Amino acid sequence: MDFQSFAVWGDFAIALTICAILVLITTSFHYEALRWLAARARKRQANRRSVPATLFLLVLAHIVEIGAYAVAYWVAAVPLHIGSFGGRDALHSLDYFYYAAETYSSLGYGDIFPVGEMRLIASIGPLNGILLLAWSGSFLFALVQHTHPLTLKD
């Protein structure tokens, strides 16, 4: 194995480690956010404002998780140099957040795209994001079913 192959495998290992850390951090954070929201819902009397307030807080949790991905993209691109982005000459901090949100939700416009080993992070991000979004959806559904049950009349 030559030095260049070793460097590629080293960058791959770094990207894989970043992915594992991101999944662990975002999943743990999301679990704690849902646990806090469930405890909050149990303590409060359900009313018309409780579901929109919960939805707002869920969106905030997802924004924090997207922020974690944005920081990881910046760290991977700038200090670690395991990849870069194409589609733009220079990225600003909001571009990293924009790209993280785009991939987290699996929207994928394609105007900014990863190059190098950062592609692995960009592949795991949507998988993690969709699972966390689905988890929020099921939580919200259960909350609505519990606080505002529908009664069907024959």
Short mmCIF file of C-alpha atoms in Angstrom, two decimals, residues 39-120:
data_model
loop_
_atom_site.label_atom_id
_atom_site.label_comp_id
_atom_site.label_asym_id
_atom_site.label_seq_id
_atom_site.Cartn_x
_atom_site.Cartn_y
_atom_site.Cartn_z
CA ALA A 39 -42.57 15.11 30.59
CA ARG A 40 -43.73 18.65 29.82
CA ALA A 41 -46.84 17.31 28.07
CA ARG A 42 -47.69 15.05 31.01
CA LYS A 43 -47.49 17.96 33.48
CA ARG A 44 -49.53 20.44 31.48
CA GLN A 45 -53.19 20.44 30.66
CA ALA A 46 -53.68 19.89 26.95
CA ASN A 47 -55.04 22.86 25.06
CA ARG A 48 -54.95 24.33 21.58
CA ARG A 49 -51.53 25.88 22.17
CA SER A 50 -49.77 22.77 23.44
CA VAL A 51 -49.41 21.04 20.07
CA PRO A 52 -48.09 24.09 18.15
CA ALA A 53 -45.72 24.84 21.05
CA THR A 54 -44.46 21.26 20.97
CA LEU A 55 -44.06 21.46 17.19
CA PHE A 56 -42.08 24.69 17.55
CA LEU A 57 -39.77 23.08 20.11
CA LEU A 58 -39.30 20.04 17.87
CA VAL A 59 -38.27 22.30 15.01
CA LEU A 60 -35.78 24.01 17.33
CA ALA A 61 -34.35 20.60 18.26
CA HIS A 62 -33.89 19.79 14.57
CA ILE A 63 -32.21 23.16 13.97
CA VAL A 64 -29.72 22.37 16.75
CA GLU A 65 -29.05 18.97 15.16
CA ILE A 66 -28.58 20.59 11.75
CA GLY A 67 -26.14 22.97 13.45
CA ALA A 68 -24.12 19.99 14.67
CA TYR A 69 -23.85 18.77 11.08
CA ALA A 70 -22.88 22.26 9.88
CA VAL A 71 -20.05 22.39 12.42
CA ALA A 72 -18.93 18.91 11.37
CA TYR A 73 -18.86 19.91 7.70
CA TRP A 74 -16.77 22.95 8.55
CA VAL A 75 -14.38 20.90 10.71
CA ALA A 76 -14.04 18.28 8.00
CA ALA A 77 -13.40 20.85 5.28
CA VAL A 78 -11.28 23.50 6.98
CA PRO A 79 -9.07 22.15 9.79
CA LEU A 80 -9.09 18.45 8.82
CA HIS A 81 -8.96 18.89 5.01
CA ILE A 82 -10.70 15.57 4.28
CA GLY A 83 -12.77 17.11 1.54
CA SER A 84 -14.26 20.30 0.22
CA PHE A 85 -17.37 21.58 -1.47
CA GLY A 86 -17.99 22.19 -5.13
CA GLY A 87 -20.52 24.52 -6.66
CA ARG A 88 -19.23 27.64 -4.92
CA ASP A 89 -15.85 29.30 -4.90
CA ALA A 90 -15.88 30.14 -1.19
CA LEU A 91 -18.25 28.96 1.49
CA HIS A 92 -19.38 31.11 4.37
CA SER A 93 -20.63 29.83 7.72
CA LEU A 94 -24.27 30.07 6.63
CA ASP A 95 -23.46 27.97 3.56
CA TYR A 96 -22.39 25.11 5.83
CA PHE A 97 -25.68 25.42 7.73
CA TYR A 98 -27.62 25.62 4.46
CA TYR A 99 -25.92 22.50 3.13
CA ALA A 100 -26.45 20.67 6.44
CA ALA A 101 -30.18 21.52 6.38
CA GLU A 102 -30.43 20.51 2.74
CA THR A 103 -28.89 17.09 3.38
CA TYR A 104 -30.48 16.50 6.82
CA SER A 105 -33.91 16.74 5.23
CA SER A 106 -32.69 14.86 2.12
CA LEU A 107 -33.85 17.77 -0.04
CA GLY A 108 -30.64 17.90 -2.04
CA TYR A 109 -30.77 20.80 -4.48
CA GLY A 110 -27.27 20.02 -5.68
CA ASP A 111 -26.05 23.61 -5.89
CA ILE A 112 -23.39 22.78 -3.29
CA PHE A 113 -21.89 19.30 -3.27
CA PRO A 114 -19.20 17.53 -1.24
CA VAL A 115 -15.91 16.38 -2.72
CA GLY A 116 -13.57 13.85 -1.18
CA GLU A 117 -14.24 11.84 1.93
CA MET A 118 -16.83 14.35 3.13
CA ARG A 119 -19.20 12.52 0.80
CA LEU A 120 -19.52 9.85 3.50
#
